[in-house]
PDB file of C-alpha atoms in Angstrom:
ATOM      1  CA  THR A 873      26.565  75.148 -22.383  1.00  0.00           C
ATOM      2  CA  VAL A 874      25.035  78.610 -22.046  1.00  0.00           C
ATOM      3  CA  ASP A 875      21.991  76.860 -21.465  1.00  0.00           C
ATOM      4  CA  ASP A 876      23.965  74.927 -18.867  1.00  0.00           C
ATOM      5  CA  VAL A 877      25.189  77.892 -17.036  1.00  0.00           C
ATOM      6  CA  ALA A 878      21.621  79.649 -16.904  1.00  0.00           C
ATOM      7  CA  GLU A 879      20.139  76.718 -15.440  1.00  0.00           C
ATOM      8  CA  VAL A 880      22.610  76.661 -12.677  1.00  0.00           C
ATOM      9  CA  LEU A 881      22.320  80.388 -11.784  1.00  0.00           C
ATOM     10  CA  GLU A 882      18.483  79.649 -11.934  1.00  0.00           C
ATOM     11  CA  GLU A 883      18.702  77.090  -9.089  1.00  0.00           C
ATOM     12  CA  GLU A 884      21.221  78.836  -6.925  1.00  0.00           C
ATOM     13  CA  ALA A 885      18.817  82.041  -6.790  1.00  0.00           C
ATOM     14  CA  THR A 886      15.654  80.500  -6.503  1.00  0.00           C
ATOM     15  CA  GLU A 887      17.451  77.955  -3.328  1.00  0.00           C
ATOM     16  CA  ASP A 888      18.403  81.549  -2.053  1.00  0.00           C
ATOM     17  CA  PHE A 889      14.763  82.823  -2.006  1.00  0.00           C
ATOM     18  CA  GLU A 890      13.631  79.975  -0.600  1.00  0.00           C
ATOM     19  CA  ARG A 891      15.957  80.085   2.440  1.00  0.00           C
ATOM     20  CA  LEU A 892      15.500  84.080   3.165  1.00  0.00           C
ATOM     21  CA  GLY A 893      11.527  82.778   3.397  1.00  0.00           C
ATOM     22  CA  GLY A 894      12.264  80.368   5.962  1.00  0.00           C
ATOM     23  CA  SER A 895      12.488  77.532   4.335  1.00  0.00           C
ATOM     24  CA  GLN A 896      14.416  74.551   2.798  1.00  0.00           C
ATOM     25  CA  PRO A 897      14.809  74.308  -0.814  1.00  0.00           C
ATOM     26  CA  LEU A 898      13.031  72.040  -2.534  1.00  0.00           C
ATOM     27  CA  ASP A 899      14.725  69.111  -4.515  1.00  0.00           C
ATOM     28  CA  GLU A 900      12.006  69.043  -7.434  1.00  0.00           C
ATOM     29  CA  PRO A 901       9.357  71.858  -8.797  1.00  0.00           C
ATOM     30  CA  TYR A 902       6.834  73.275  -7.037  1.00  0.00           C
ATOM     31  CA  LEU A 903       3.872  71.884  -8.433  1.00  0.00           C
ATOM     32  CA  ARG A 904       4.821  68.228  -7.949  1.00  0.00           C
ATOM     33  CA  ALA A 905       6.245  68.957  -4.476  1.00  0.00           C
ATOM     34  CA  SER A 906       3.321  66.951  -2.491  1.00  0.00           C
ATOM     35  CA  PRO A 907       1.625  69.298   0.760  1.00  0.00           C
ATOM     36  CA  LEU A 908       3.961  67.040   2.652  1.00  0.00           C
ATOM     37  CA  LEU A 909       7.057  68.020   1.421  1.00  0.00           C
ATOM     38  CA  LEU A 910       5.795  71.192   1.827  1.00  0.00           C
ATOM     39  CA  MET A 911       5.630  70.830   5.754  1.00  0.00           C
ATOM     40  CA  ARG A 912       8.538  68.870   5.958  1.00  0.00           C
ATOM     41  CA  LYS A 913      10.514  71.517   4.066  1.00  0.00           C
ATOM     42  CA  ARG A 914       9.093  74.266   6.388  1.00  0.00           C
ATOM     43  CA  VAL A 915       8.716  72.765   9.841  1.00  0.00           C
ATOM     44  CA  ALA A 916      12.398  72.899  11.040  1.00  0.00           C
ATOM     45  CA  TRP A 917      12.627  76.378  10.543  1.00  0.00           C
ATOM     46  CA  LEU A 918       9.035  77.023  11.920  1.00  0.00           C
ATOM     47  CA  LEU A 919      10.140  75.422  14.937  1.00  0.00           C
ATOM     48  CA  ILE A 920      13.249  77.027  15.951  1.00  0.00           C
ATOM     49  CA  LEU A 921      11.367  80.726  15.588  1.00  0.00           C
ATOM     50  CA  PHE A 922       8.523  79.300  17.680  1.00  0.00           C
ATOM     51  CA  PHE A 923      11.122  78.625  20.487  1.00  0.00           C
ATOM     52  CA  ALA A 924      13.247  81.644  19.347  1.00  0.00           C
ATOM     53  CA  GLN A 925      10.239  84.144  19.931  1.00  0.00           C
ATOM     54  CA  ALA A 926       9.204  82.774  23.273  1.00  0.00           C
ATOM     55  CA  TYR A 927      12.353  85.003  24.619  1.00  0.00           C
ATOM     56  CA  THR A 928       9.755  87.754  23.282  1.00  0.00           C
ATOM     57  CA  GLY A 929       7.241  86.550  26.016  1.00  0.00           C
ATOM     58  CA  SER A 930      10.186  86.807  28.914  1.00  0.00           C
ATOM     59  CA  VAL A 931      10.658  90.356  28.076  1.00  0.00           C
ATOM     60  CA  LEU A 932       7.319  90.834  28.463  1.00  0.00           C
ATOM     61  CA  SER A 933       6.681  89.368  31.492  1.00  0.00           C
ATOM     62  CA  TYR A 934       9.683  90.431  32.869  1.00  0.00           C
ATOM     63  CA  PHE A 935       8.583  93.867  32.278  1.00  0.00           C
ATOM     64  CA  SER A 936       4.554  93.297  33.453  1.00  0.00           C
ATOM     65  CA  SER A 937       5.068  95.423  36.239  1.00  0.00           C
ATOM     66  CA  ASP A 938       5.905  98.214  34.039  1.00  0.00           C
ATOM     67  CA  LEU A 939       2.885  97.482  31.522  1.00  0.00           C
ATOM     68  CA  GLU A 940       0.194  97.861  34.718  1.00  0.00           C
ATOM     69  CA  ALA A 941       1.860 100.993  35.847  1.00  0.00           C
ATOM     70  CA  VAL A 942       1.822 102.523  32.164  1.00  0.00           C
ATOM     71  CA  ILE A 943      -1.157 100.609  30.243  1.00  0.00           C
ATOM     72  CA  ALA A 944      -0.548 102.908  27.002  1.00  0.00           C
ATOM     73  CA  LEU A 945       2.656 101.385  26.330  1.00  0.00           C
ATOM     74  CA  ALA A 946       1.336  98.526  25.423  1.00  0.00           C
ATOM     75  CA  LEU A 947      -0.543 100.254  22.501  1.00  0.00           C
ATOM     76  CA  PHE A 948       2.844 100.631  20.281  1.00  0.00           C
ATOM     77  CA  ILE A 949       4.277  97.101  20.845  1.00  0.00           C
ATOM     78  CA  PRO A 950       3.159  95.838  17.439  1.00  0.00           C
ATOM     79  CA  MET A 951       3.881  98.780  15.775  1.00  0.00           C
ATOM     80  CA  LEU A 952       7.762  99.504  16.863  1.00  0.00           C
ATOM     81  CA  THR A 953       8.277  95.221  17.148  1.00  0.00           C
ATOM     82  CA  GLY A 954       6.915  95.218  13.043  1.00  0.00           C
ATOM     83  CA  ILE A 955       8.822  98.725  12.348  1.00  0.00           C
ATOM     84  CA  GLY A 956      12.141  96.892  13.896  1.00  0.00           C
ATOM     85  CA  GLY A 957      11.607  93.233  12.207  1.00  0.00           C
ATOM     86  CA  ASN A 958      10.989  94.952   8.262  1.00  0.00           C
ATOM     87  CA  VAL A 959      14.383  97.247   8.540  1.00  0.00           C
ATOM     88  CA  GLY A 960      16.025  94.287   9.245  1.00  0.00           C
ATOM     89  CA  SER A 961      14.451  92.404   6.821  1.00  0.00           C
ATOM     90  CA  GLN A 962      15.429  95.239   4.051  1.00  0.00           C
ATOM     91  CA  VAL A 963      19.199  95.128   5.332  1.00  0.00           C
ATOM     92  CA  VAL A 964      19.507  91.526   5.264  1.00  0.00           C
ATOM     93  CA  SER A 965      18.019  91.590   2.027  1.00  0.00           C
ATOM     94  CA  THR A 966      20.000  94.245  -0.063  1.00  0.00           C
ATOM     95  CA  ILE A 967      23.669  93.057   1.731  1.00  0.00           C
ATOM     96  CA  ILE A 968      22.860  89.035   1.144  1.00  0.00           C
ATOM     97  CA  ARG A 969      21.808  90.472  -2.787  1.00  0.00           C
ATOM     98  CA  ALA A 970      24.851  92.430  -2.441  1.00  0.00           C
ATOM     99  CA  MET A 971      26.943  89.292  -1.671  1.00  0.00           C
ATOM    100  CA  ALA A 972      25.442  87.441  -4.305  1.00  0.00           C
ATOM    101  CA  VAL A 973      27.103  89.230  -7.253  1.00  0.00           C
ATOM    102  CA  GLY A 974      30.397  90.441  -5.930  1.00  0.00           C
ATOM    103  CA  GLU A 975      29.862  93.912  -4.595  1.00  0.00           C
ATOM    104  CA  VAL A 976      30.830  93.269  -1.270  1.00  0.00           C
ATOM    105  CA  ARG A 977      32.946  91.508   1.162  1.00  0.00           C
ATOM    106  CA  PHE A 978      34.217  91.131   4.400  1.00  0.00           C
ATOM    107  CA  ARG A 979      36.776  93.771   4.563  1.00  0.00           C
ATOM    108  CA  ASP A 980      33.945  96.332   3.466  1.00  0.00           C
ATOM    109  CA  THR A 981      32.136  95.673   6.806  1.00  0.00           C
ATOM    110  CA  PHE A 982      33.250  99.302   8.208  1.00  0.00           C
ATOM    111  CA  ARG A 983      31.519 101.113   4.743  1.00  0.00           C
ATOM    112  CA  ILE A 984      28.850  98.960   5.015  1.00  0.00           C
ATOM    113  CA  LEU A 985      27.920  99.436   8.764  1.00  0.00           C
ATOM    114  CA  ARG A 986      28.730 102.861   8.294  1.00  0.00           C
ATOM    115  CA  LYS A 987      26.599 103.291   5.337  1.00  0.00           C
ATOM    116  CA  GLU A 988      23.613 101.298   7.108  1.00  0.00           C
ATOM    117  CA  PHE A 989      24.122 103.260  10.399  1.00  0.00           C
ATOM    118  CA  LEU A 990      23.811 106.262   8.541  1.00  0.00           C
ATOM    119  CA  ALA A 991      21.236 105.360   6.500  1.00  0.00           C
ATOM    120  CA  ALA A 992      19.243 104.353   9.572  1.00  0.00           C
ATOM    121  CA  ILE A 993      19.541 107.361  11.631  1.00  0.00           C
ATOM    122  CA  ALA A 994      18.207 108.970   8.644  1.00  0.00           C
ATOM    123  CA  LEU A 995      14.944 106.897   9.006  1.00  0.00           C
ATOM    124  CA  GLY A 996      14.469 105.912  12.489  1.00  0.00           C
ATOM    125  CA  ALA A 997      14.774 110.465  12.908  1.00  0.00           C
ATOM    126  CA  LEU A 998      11.561 110.421  10.398  1.00  0.00           C
ATOM    127  CA  LEU A 999       9.548 107.624  12.108  1.00  0.00           C
ATOM    128  CA  ALA A1000      10.241 108.939  15.703  1.00  0.00           C
ATOM    129  CA  VAL A1001       8.757 112.148  14.142  1.00  0.00           C
ATOM    130  CA  LEU A1002       5.862 110.475  12.447  1.00  0.00           C
ATOM    131  CA  THR A1003       5.599 108.276  15.746  1.00  0.00           C
ATOM    132  CA  PHE A1004       5.332 110.993  18.411  1.00  0.00           C
ATOM    133  CA  GLY A1005       2.895 113.239  16.277  1.00  0.00           C
ATOM    134  CA  ARG A1006       0.799 109.692  15.808  1.00  0.00           C
ATOM    135  CA  ALA A1007       1.288 109.532  19.946  1.00  0.00           C
ATOM    136  CA  LEU A1008      -0.071 112.683  20.281  1.00  0.00           C
ATOM    137  CA  LEU A1009      -3.159 112.126  18.608  1.00  0.00           C
ATOM    138  CA  LEU A1010      -4.676 108.869  21.133  1.00  0.00           C
ATOM    139  CA  PRO A1011      -6.767 109.756  23.652  1.00  0.00           C
ATOM    140  CA  ASP A1012      -4.914 109.134  27.180  1.00  0.00           C
ATOM    141  CA  VAL A1013      -1.046 109.639  25.942  1.00  0.00           C
ATOM    142  CA  GLY A1014       0.757 112.657  27.102  1.00  0.00           C
ATOM    143  CA  VAL A1015       3.552 113.965  25.826  1.00  0.00           C
ATOM    144  CA  ASP A1016       6.501 112.059  27.996  1.00  0.00           C
ATOM    145  CA  ILE A1017       4.753 108.277  26.067  1.00  0.00           C
ATOM    146  CA  GLY A1018       4.887 110.072  23.227  1.00  0.00           C
ATOM    147  CA  LEU A1019       8.796 110.720  23.553  1.00  0.00           C
ATOM    148  CA  THR A1020       9.524 107.626  24.841  1.00  0.00           C
ATOM    149  CA  VAL A1021       8.151 105.630  21.903  1.00  0.00           C
ATOM    150  CA  ALA A1022       9.526 107.782  19.661  1.00  0.00           C
ATOM    151  CA  VAL A1023      13.532 107.406  21.086  1.00  0.00           C
ATOM    152  CA  ALA A1024      12.294 104.026  20.968  1.00  0.00           C
ATOM    153  CA  VAL A1025      11.296 103.495  17.432  1.00  0.00           C
ATOM    154  CA  SER A1026      14.545 105.750  16.358  1.00  0.00           C
ATOM    155  CA  ALA A1027      16.845 103.263  18.524  1.00  0.00           C
ATOM    156  CA  ILE A1028      14.980  99.831  17.417  1.00  0.00           C
ATOM    157  CA  VAL A1029      15.902 101.246  13.718  1.00  0.00           C
ATOM    158  CA  VAL A1030      19.030 101.817  14.240  1.00  0.00           C
ATOM    159  CA  TRP A1031      20.112  98.514  15.694  1.00  0.00           C
ATOM    160  CA  ALA A1032      18.195  96.312  13.103  1.00  0.00           C
ATOM    161  CA  GLY A1033      19.776  98.291  10.590  1.00  0.00           C
ATOM    162  CA  VAL A1034      23.352  97.196  12.484  1.00  0.00           C
ATOM    163  CA  LEU A1035      22.067  93.922  13.006  1.00  0.00           C
ATOM    164  CA  GLY A1036      20.864  93.128   9.313  1.00  0.00           C
ATOM    165  CA  ALA A1037      24.290  94.594   8.206  1.00  0.00           C
ATOM    166  CA  VAL A1038      26.674  92.602  10.515  1.00  0.00           C
ATOM    167  CA  LEU A1039      25.039  89.410  10.469  1.00  0.00           C
ATOM    168  CA  PRO A1040      25.462  88.226   6.896  1.00  0.00           C
ATOM    169  CA  LEU A1041      29.355  89.254   6.397  1.00  0.00           C
ATOM    170  CA  THR A1042      29.966  87.143   9.798  1.00  0.00           C
ATOM    171  CA  LEU A1043      28.009  84.623   8.789  1.00  0.00           C
ATOM    172  CA  ARG A1044      29.841  84.354   5.545  1.00  0.00           C
ATOM    173  CA  GLN A1045      33.469  84.752   7.127  1.00  0.00           C
ATOM    174  CA  LEU A1046      32.463  81.936   9.311  1.00  0.00           C
ATOM    175  CA  ARG A1047      31.545  79.708   6.332  1.00  0.00           C
ATOM    176  CA  VAL A1048      27.690  79.948   6.777  1.00  0.00           C
ATOM    177  CA  ASP A1049      25.305  80.087   4.234  1.00  0.00           C
ATOM    178  CA  PRO A1050      23.976  83.915   4.703  1.00  0.00           C
ATOM    179  CA  ALA A1051      20.645  83.297   3.507  1.00  0.00           C
ATOM    180  CA  VAL A1052      20.227  81.891   6.979  1.00  0.00           C
ATOM    181  CA  VAL A1053      19.813  84.807   7.901  1.00  0.00           C
ATOM    182  CA  SER A1054      16.183  84.907   6.547  1.00  0.00           C
ATOM    183  CA  ALA A1055      13.581  87.554   7.145  1.00  0.00           C
ATOM    184  CA  PRO A1056      12.024  85.679   9.951  1.00  0.00           C
ATOM    185  CA  PHE A1057      15.040  85.066  11.807  1.00  0.00           C
ATOM    186  CA  ILE A1058      15.784  88.259  11.730  1.00  0.00           C
ATOM    187  CA  THR A1059      12.462  89.404  12.695  1.00  0.00           C
ATOM    188  CA  THR A1060      12.405  87.129  15.287  1.00  0.00           C
ATOM    189  CA  LEU A1061      15.782  88.588  16.830  1.00  0.00           C
ATOM    190  CA  VAL A1062      14.291  92.133  16.365  1.00  0.00           C
ATOM    191  CA  ASP A1063      11.077  91.742  17.943  1.00  0.00           C
ATOM    192  CA  GLY A1064      12.810  90.390  21.521  1.00  0.00           C
ATOM    193  CA  THR A1065      15.631  92.875  21.688  1.00  0.00           C
ATOM    194  CA  GLY A1066      13.659  95.771  20.447  1.00  0.00           C
ATOM    195  CA  LEU A1067      11.281  95.721  23.102  1.00  0.00           C
ATOM    196  CA  LEU A1068      14.135  95.911  25.496  1.00  0.00           C
ATOM    197  CA  ILE A1069      15.136  98.917  24.053  1.00  0.00           C
ATOM    198  CA  TYR A1070      11.338 100.221  24.137  1.00  0.00           C
ATOM    199  CA  PHE A1071      11.379  99.155  28.225  1.00  0.00           C
ATOM    200  CA  MET A1072      14.552 100.594  28.987  1.00  0.00           C
ATOM    201  CA  ALA A1073      13.666 103.742  27.072  1.00  0.00           C
ATOM    202  CA  ALA A1074      10.306 103.845  29.339  1.00  0.00           C
ATOM    203  CA  ARG A1075      11.839 103.110  32.072  1.00  0.00           C
ATOM    204  CA  ILE A1076      14.353 106.043  31.636  1.00  0.00           C
ATOM    205  CA  ILE A1077      11.971 108.936  30.576  1.00  0.00           C
ATOM    206  CA  LEU A1078       9.013 107.584  32.146  1.00  0.00           C
ATOM    207  CA  GLY A1079      11.037 106.819  35.565  1.00  0.00           C
ATOM    208  CA  LEU A1080       9.190 103.735  36.094  1.00  0.00           C
TER     209      LEU A1080
END
């Protein structure tokens, strides 16, 4: 019946939303779920993300000498990782939704990449200008550091956009639920790689 179909659609949509948030789907209504059940449904992803986040610390440790040489670089780390994670989450959510309603398939990968790449370039350019201006307003931050941050933010936005577009399509092709590429997962992935981009840009531009 129509009611049966609507119920199934609601259950599937609910499951996808919960996965996108980095949690396993609940098997019962939320108000009936115990705190222990909620913990069990969330702990697996949190542990995975906890260990995955460790490589971010490894990146910071590796480039610690660069941070000591130019302390101002540390000021922009939260902003850069935040922007990268947000862009990746936006793209992942958009692609998964388009896949769910049958708007895109794996054969559309090139068109999707081209579209997201161009969108990311435009967005990255805008954020680069704003970031450069913001950097120059801070004390003890020169044009060279402002340029470093601007280049890094544009590159991170493009990287996050491309990564967010490719992963759901690739996972679907491998018969893995694309919803597992949740916002927390893509954020963790982009954090570490974004820091690599940032410090490599600093080494090239600042000559560290």
